[in-house]
PDB file of N, CA and C in Angstrom:
ATOM      1  N   MET A 253     117.269 108.420  77.556  1.00 69.00           N
ATOM      2  CA  MET A 253     116.479 107.676  78.504  1.00 69.00           C
ATOM      3  C   MET A 253     115.297 108.522  78.983  1.00 69.00           C
ATOM      4  N   TYR A 254     115.502 109.814  79.102  1.00 74.00           N
ATOM      5  CA  TYR A 254     114.434 110.704  79.545  1.00 74.00           C
ATOM      6  C   TYR A 254     113.287 110.723  78.538  1.00 74.00           C
ATOM      7  N   LYS A 255     113.641 110.760  77.245  1.00 82.00           N
ATOM      8  CA  LYS A 255     112.603 110.767  76.212  1.00 82.00           C
ATOM      9  C   LYS A 255     111.803 109.473  76.236  1.00 82.00           C
ATOM     10  N   PHE A 256     112.469 108.358  76.527  1.00 83.00           N
ATOM     11  CA  PHE A 256     111.774 107.071  76.621  1.00 83.00           C
ATOM     12  C   PHE A 256     110.710 107.118  77.711  1.00 83.00           C
ATOM     13  N   PHE A 257     111.055 107.633  78.889  1.00 77.00           N
ATOM     14  CA  PHE A 257     110.087 107.717  79.981  1.00 77.00           C
ATOM     15  C   PHE A 257     108.956 108.691  79.654  1.00 77.00           C
ATOM     16  N   ILE A 258     109.271 109.779  78.983  1.00 84.00           N
ATOM     17  CA  ILE A 258     108.232 110.737  78.611  1.00 84.00           C
ATOM     18  C   ILE A 258     107.234 110.094  77.657  1.00 84.00           C
ATOM     19  N   TYR A 259     107.737 109.420  76.613  1.00 88.00           N
ATOM     20  CA  TYR A 259     106.836 108.793  75.642  1.00 88.00           C
ATOM     21  C   TYR A 259     106.066 107.635  76.264  1.00 88.00           C
ATOM     22  N   LEU A 260     106.713 106.847  77.088  1.00 87.00           N
ATOM     23  CA  LEU A 260     106.039 105.713  77.729  1.00 87.00           C
ATOM     24  C   LEU A 260     104.951 106.205  78.680  1.00 87.00           C
ATOM     25  N   CYS A 261     105.266 107.201  79.484  1.00 85.00           N
ATOM     26  CA  CYS A 261     104.271 107.729  80.430  1.00 85.00           C
ATOM     27  C   CYS A 261     103.104 108.385  79.707  1.00 85.00           C
ATOM     28  N   SER A 262     103.392 109.121  78.650  1.00 89.00           N
ATOM     29  CA  SER A 262     102.296 109.765  77.927  1.00 89.00           C
ATOM     30  C   SER A 262     101.419 108.735  77.223  1.00 89.00           C
ATOM     31  N   THR A 263     102.004 107.660  76.733  1.00 90.00           N
ATOM     32  CA  THR A 263     101.219 106.602  76.107  1.00 90.00           C
ATOM     33  C   THR A 263     100.330 105.899  77.126  1.00 90.00           C
ATOM     34  N   ILE A 264     100.889 105.535  78.261  1.00 89.00           N
ATOM     35  CA  ILE A 264     100.103 104.865  79.298  1.00 89.00           C
ATOM     36  C   ILE A 264      99.027 105.805  79.840  1.00 89.00           C
ATOM     37  N   LEU A 265      99.362 107.076  80.013  1.00 89.00           N
ATOM     38  CA  LEU A 265      98.394 108.056  80.494  1.00 89.00           C
ATOM     39  C   LEU A 265      97.236 108.209  79.507  1.00 89.00           C
ATOM     40  N   THR A 266      97.553 108.269  78.221  1.00 91.00           N
ATOM     41  CA  THR A 266      96.510 108.395  77.209  1.00 91.00           C
ATOM     42  C   THR A 266      95.605 107.175  77.188  1.00 91.00           C
ATOM     43  N   ILE A 267      96.187 105.997  77.233  1.00 90.00           N
ATOM     44  CA  ILE A 267      95.393 104.770  77.250  1.00 90.00           C
ATOM     45  C   ILE A 267      94.524 104.712  78.500  1.00 90.00           C
ATOM     46  N   GLY A 268      95.079 105.093  79.639  1.00 89.00           N
ATOM     47  CA  GLY A 268      94.319 105.096  80.881  1.00 89.00           C
ATOM     48  C   GLY A 268      93.146 106.058  80.840  1.00 89.00           C
ATOM     49  N   LEU A 269      93.372 107.261  80.288  1.00 90.00           N
ATOM     50  CA  LEU A 269      92.278 108.225  80.188  1.00 90.00           C
ATOM     51  C   LEU A 269      91.207 107.772  79.213  1.00 90.00           C
ATOM     52  N   ILE A 270      91.617 107.139  78.126  1.00 91.00           N
ATOM     53  CA  ILE A 270      90.647 106.600  77.170  1.00 91.00           C
ATOM     54  C   ILE A 270      89.822 105.501  77.818  1.00 91.00           C
ATOM     55  N   LEU A 271      90.472 104.596  78.543  1.00 89.00           N
ATOM     56  CA  LEU A 271      89.729 103.536  79.219  1.00 89.00           C
ATOM     57  C   LEU A 271      88.796 104.092  80.290  1.00 89.00           C
ATOM     58  N   PHE A 272      89.244 105.126  80.993  1.00 89.00           N
ATOM     59  CA  PHE A 272      88.389 105.735  82.009  1.00 89.00           C
ATOM     60  C   PHE A 272      87.154 106.367  81.373  1.00 89.00           C
ATOM     61  N   CYS A 273      87.344 107.065  80.253  1.00 90.00           N
ATOM     62  CA  CYS A 273      86.197 107.668  79.560  1.00 90.00           C
ATOM     63  C   CYS A 273      85.282 106.600  78.980  1.00 90.00           C
ATOM     64  N   LEU A 274      85.846 105.520  78.464  1.00 89.00           N
ATOM     65  CA  LEU A 274      85.031 104.440  77.923  1.00 89.00           C
ATOM     66  C   LEU A 274      84.234 103.724  79.009  1.00 89.00           C
ATOM     67  N   SER A 275      84.698 103.790  80.236  1.00 88.00           N
ATOM     68  CA  SER A 275      83.993 103.092  81.314  1.00 88.00           C
ATOM     69  C   SER A 275      82.606 103.684  81.567  1.00 88.00           C
ATOM     70  N   PHE A 276      82.398 104.933  81.158  1.00 88.00           N
ATOM     71  CA  PHE A 276      81.079 105.534  81.322  1.00 88.00           C
ATOM     72  C   PHE A 276      80.073 105.013  80.302  1.00 88.00           C
ATOM     73  N   PHE A 277      80.574 104.535  79.153  1.00 88.00           N
ATOM     74  CA  PHE A 277      79.692 104.116  78.075  1.00 88.00           C
ATOM     75  C   PHE A 277      79.669 102.613  77.868  1.00 88.00           C
ATOM     76  N   THR A 278      80.637 101.890  78.407  1.00 87.00           N
ATOM     77  CA  THR A 278      80.709 100.444  78.219  1.00 87.00           C
ATOM     78  C   THR A 278      80.739  99.755  79.578  1.00 87.00           C
ATOM     79  N   ASN A 279      80.941  98.469  79.546  1.00 86.00           N
ATOM     80  CA  ASN A 279      80.936  97.674  80.770  1.00 86.00           C
ATOM     81  C   ASN A 279      82.364  97.438  81.279  1.00 86.00           C
ATOM     82  N   ILE A 280      83.239  98.418  81.096  1.00 82.00           N
ATOM     83  CA  ILE A 280      84.627  98.333  81.569  1.00 82.00           C
ATOM     84  C   ILE A 280      84.690  99.001  82.941  1.00 82.00           C
ATOM     85  N   SER A 281      85.399  98.400  83.847  1.00 85.00           N
ATOM     86  CA  SER A 281      85.546  98.990  85.173  1.00 85.00           C
ATOM     87  C   SER A 281      86.366 100.277  85.078  1.00 85.00           C
ATOM     88  N   HIS A 282      85.933 101.307  85.761  1.00 83.00           N
ATOM     89  CA  HIS A 282      86.664 102.575  85.721  1.00 83.00           C
ATOM     90  C   HIS A 282      87.978 102.495  86.478  1.00 83.00           C
ATOM     91  N   TRP A 283      88.133 101.507  87.341  1.00 86.00           N
ATOM     92  CA  TRP A 283      89.367 101.383  88.113  1.00 86.00           C
ATOM     93  C   TRP A 283      90.555 101.008  87.239  1.00 86.00           C
ATOM     94  N   ILE A 284      90.299 100.357  86.112  1.00 85.00           N
ATOM     95  CA  ILE A 284      91.400 100.005  85.203  1.00 85.00           C
ATOM     96  C   ILE A 284      92.055 101.285  84.686  1.00 85.00           C
ATOM     97  N   GLY A 285      91.245 102.229  84.226  1.00 86.00           N
ATOM     98  CA  GLY A 285      91.784 103.497  83.733  1.00 86.00           C
ATOM     99  C   GLY A 285      92.473 104.297  84.814  1.00 86.00           C
ATOM    100  N   ILE A 286      91.877 104.322  85.998  1.00 87.00           N
ATOM    101  CA  ILE A 286      92.471 105.083  87.106  1.00 87.00           C
ATOM    102  C   ILE A 286      93.825 104.499  87.496  1.00 87.00           C
ATOM    103  N   GLU A 287      93.923 103.191  87.573  1.00 89.00           N
ATOM    104  CA  GLU A 287      95.193 102.556  87.951  1.00 89.00           C
ATOM    105  C   GLU A 287      96.259 102.756  86.876  1.00 89.00           C
ATOM    106  N   MET A 288      95.864 102.777  85.601  1.00 88.00           N
ATOM    107  CA  MET A 288      96.841 103.031  84.540  1.00 88.00           C
ATOM    108  C   MET A 288      97.360 104.461  84.616  1.00 88.00           C
ATOM    109  N   VAL A 289      96.495 105.400  84.926  1.00 89.00           N
ATOM    110  CA  VAL A 289      96.927 106.792  85.070  1.00 89.00           C
ATOM    111  C   VAL A 289      97.869 106.918  86.262  1.00 89.00           C
ATOM    112  N   LYS A 290      97.526 106.296  87.394  1.00 90.00           N
ATOM    113  CA  LYS A 290      98.419 106.333  88.555  1.00 90.00           C
ATOM    114  C   LYS A 290      99.762 105.685  88.236  1.00 90.00           C
ATOM    115  N   GLY A 291      99.739 104.571  87.524  1.00 88.00           N
ATOM    116  CA  GLY A 291     100.986 103.901  87.157  1.00 88.00           C
ATOM    117  C   GLY A 291     101.854 104.763  86.266  1.00 88.00           C
ATOM    118  N   SER A 292     101.242 105.490  85.339  1.00 88.00           N
ATOM    119  CA  SER A 292     102.040 106.356  84.469  1.00 88.00           C
ATOM    120  C   SER A 292     102.660 107.506  85.251  1.00 88.00           C
ATOM    121  N   VAL A 293     101.954 108.019  86.256  1.00 89.00           N
ATOM    122  CA  VAL A 293     102.511 109.088  87.081  1.00 89.00           C
ATOM    123  C   VAL A 293     103.691 108.554  87.898  1.00 89.00           C
ATOM    124  N   TYR A 294     103.545 107.368  88.480  1.00 91.00           N
ATOM    125  CA  TYR A 294     104.654 106.772  89.237  1.00 91.00           C
ATOM    126  C   TYR A 294     105.855 106.508  88.336  1.00 91.00           C
ATOM    127  N   LEU A 295     105.595 106.025  87.133  1.00 88.00           N
ATOM    128  CA  LEU A 295     106.682 105.770  86.188  1.00 88.00           C
ATOM    129  C   LEU A 295     107.367 107.068  85.789  1.00 88.00           C
ATOM    130  N   PHE A 296     106.599 108.134  85.607  1.00 88.00           N
ATOM    131  CA  PHE A 296     107.175 109.434  85.271  1.00 88.00           C
ATOM    132  C   PHE A 296     108.052 109.954  86.398  1.00 88.00           C
ATOM    133  N   ILE A 297     107.595 109.808  87.639  1.00 91.00           N
ATOM    134  CA  ILE A 297     108.397 110.242  88.786  1.00 91.00           C
ATOM    135  C   ILE A 297     109.689 109.442  88.870  1.00 91.00           C
ATOM    136  N   PHE A 298     109.611 108.128  88.623  1.00 90.00           N
ATOM    137  CA  PHE A 298     110.806 107.292  88.618  1.00 90.00           C
ATOM    138  C   PHE A 298     111.762 107.724  87.506  1.00 90.00           C
ATOM    139  N   GLY A 299     111.218 108.047  86.342  1.00 87.00           N
ATOM    140  CA  GLY A 299     112.047 108.516  85.232  1.00 87.00           C
ATOM    141  C   GLY A 299     112.739 109.831  85.546  1.00 87.00           C
ATOM    142  N   LEU A 300     112.031 110.746  86.213  1.00 88.00           N
ATOM    143  CA  LEU A 300     112.655 112.004  86.610  1.00 88.00           C
ATOM    144  C   LEU A 300     113.769 111.776  87.625  1.00 88.00           C
ATOM    145  N   PHE A 301     113.552 110.842  88.551  1.00 92.00           N
ATOM    146  CA  PHE A 301     114.588 110.512  89.523  1.00 92.00           C
ATOM    147  C   PHE A 301     115.824 109.941  88.827  1.00 92.00           C
ATOM    148  N   MET A 302     115.611 109.044  87.879  1.00 89.00           N
ATOM    149  CA  MET A 302     116.744 108.451  87.160  1.00 89.00           C
ATOM    150  C   MET A 302     117.485 109.511  86.348  1.00 89.00           C
ATOM    151  N   GLN A 303     116.770 110.444  85.738  1.00 88.00           N
ATOM    152  CA  GLN A 303     117.398 111.526  84.987  1.00 88.00           C
ATOM    153  C   GLN A 303     118.223 112.411  85.912  1.00 88.00           C
ATOM    154  N   LEU A 304     117.691 112.707  87.083  1.00 90.00           N
ATOM    155  CA  LEU A 304     118.410 113.522  88.050  1.00 90.00           C
ATOM    156  C   LEU A 304     119.689 112.825  88.503  1.00 90.00           C
ATOM    157  N   MET A 305     119.599 111.533  88.789  1.00 91.00           N
ATOM    158  CA  MET A 305     120.785 110.782  89.210  1.00 91.00           C
ATOM    159  C   MET A 305     121.821 110.718  88.090  1.00 91.00           C
ATOM    160  N   GLU A 306     121.374 110.515  86.855  1.00 89.00           N
ATOM    161  CA  GLU A 306     122.299 110.454  85.722  1.00 89.00           C
ATOM    162  C   GLU A 306     122.999 111.797  85.537  1.00 89.00           C
ATOM    163  N   HIS A 307     122.257 112.887  85.692  1.00 89.00           N
ATOM    164  CA  HIS A 307     122.843 114.219  85.558  1.00 89.00           C
ATOM    165  C   HIS A 307     123.859 114.484  86.670  1.00 89.00           C
ATOM    166  N   ASP A 308     123.538 114.110  87.894  1.00 90.00           N
ATOM    167  CA  ASP A 308     124.460 114.324  89.011  1.00 90.00           C
ATOM    168  C   ASP A 308     125.731 113.499  88.862  1.00 90.00           C
ATOM    169  N   ILE A 309     125.604 112.262  88.417  1.00 90.00           N
ATOM    170  CA  ILE A 309     126.785 111.409  88.228  1.00 90.00           C
ATOM    171  C   ILE A 309     127.663 111.963  87.120  1.00 90.00           C
ATOM    172  N   ALA A 310     127.059 112.434  86.020  1.00 89.00           N
ATOM    173  CA  ALA A 310     127.847 113.001  84.922  1.00 89.00           C
ATOM    174  C   ALA A 310     128.567 114.267  85.373  1.00 89.00           C
ATOM    175  N   ARG A 311     127.887 115.097  86.152  1.00 90.00           N
ATOM    176  CA  ARG A 311     128.517 116.324  86.641  1.00 90.00           C
ATOM    177  C   ARG A 311     129.656 116.001  87.618  1.00 90.00           C
ATOM    178  N   LYS A 312     129.462 114.988  88.459  1.00 89.00           N
ATOM    179  CA  LYS A 312     130.503 114.590  89.401  1.00 89.00           C
ATOM    180  C   LYS A 312     131.712 114.052  88.672  1.00 89.00           C
ATOM    181  N   ASN A 313     131.496 113.240  87.656  1.00 89.00           N
ATOM    182  CA  ASN A 313     132.608 112.701  86.862  1.00 89.00           C
ATOM    183  C   ASN A 313     133.340 113.803  86.108  1.00 89.00           C
ATOM    184  N   GLN A 314     132.614 114.806  85.667  1.00 87.00           N
ATOM    185  CA  GLN A 314     133.232 115.910  84.936  1.00 87.00           C
ATOM    186  C   GLN A 314     134.121 116.738  85.867  1.00 87.00           C
ATOM    187  N   THR A 315     133.680 116.952  87.100  1.00 85.00           N
ATOM    188  CA  THR A 315     134.499 117.748  88.024  1.00 85.00           C
ATOM    189  C   THR A 315     135.713 116.959  88.503  1.00 85.00           C
ATOM    190  N   GLU A 316     135.605 115.634  88.575  1.00 81.00           N
ATOM    191  CA  GLU A 316     136.751 114.827  89.010  1.00 81.00           C
ATOM    192  C   GLU A 316     137.833 114.772  87.950  1.00 81.00           C
ATOM    193  N   THR A 317     137.454 114.796  86.672  1.00 79.00           N
ATOM    194  CA  THR A 317     138.451 114.720  85.614  1.00 79.00           C
ATOM    195  C   THR A 317     139.064 116.089  85.306  1.00 79.00           C
ATOM    196  N   ALA A 318     138.413 117.160  85.708  1.00 65.00           N
ATOM    197  CA  ALA A 318     138.940 118.500  85.403  1.00 65.00           C
ATOM    198  C   ALA A 318     139.950 118.958  86.405  1.00 65.00           C
TER     199      ALA A 318
END
């Protein structure tokens, strides 16, 4: 699940940065790229939180069975 969030965030971040750079040369609003970059950062933080919770639950289950 962690790898999924890493790949998804890096893909959205790359697309957002490309759109932001294209906004200087085309008629695309720069806010689209900025919001995509912010969204990828929020998604990455959520993914890290989920990974942390999954790790804590697995460790708790391991100590209860031992």
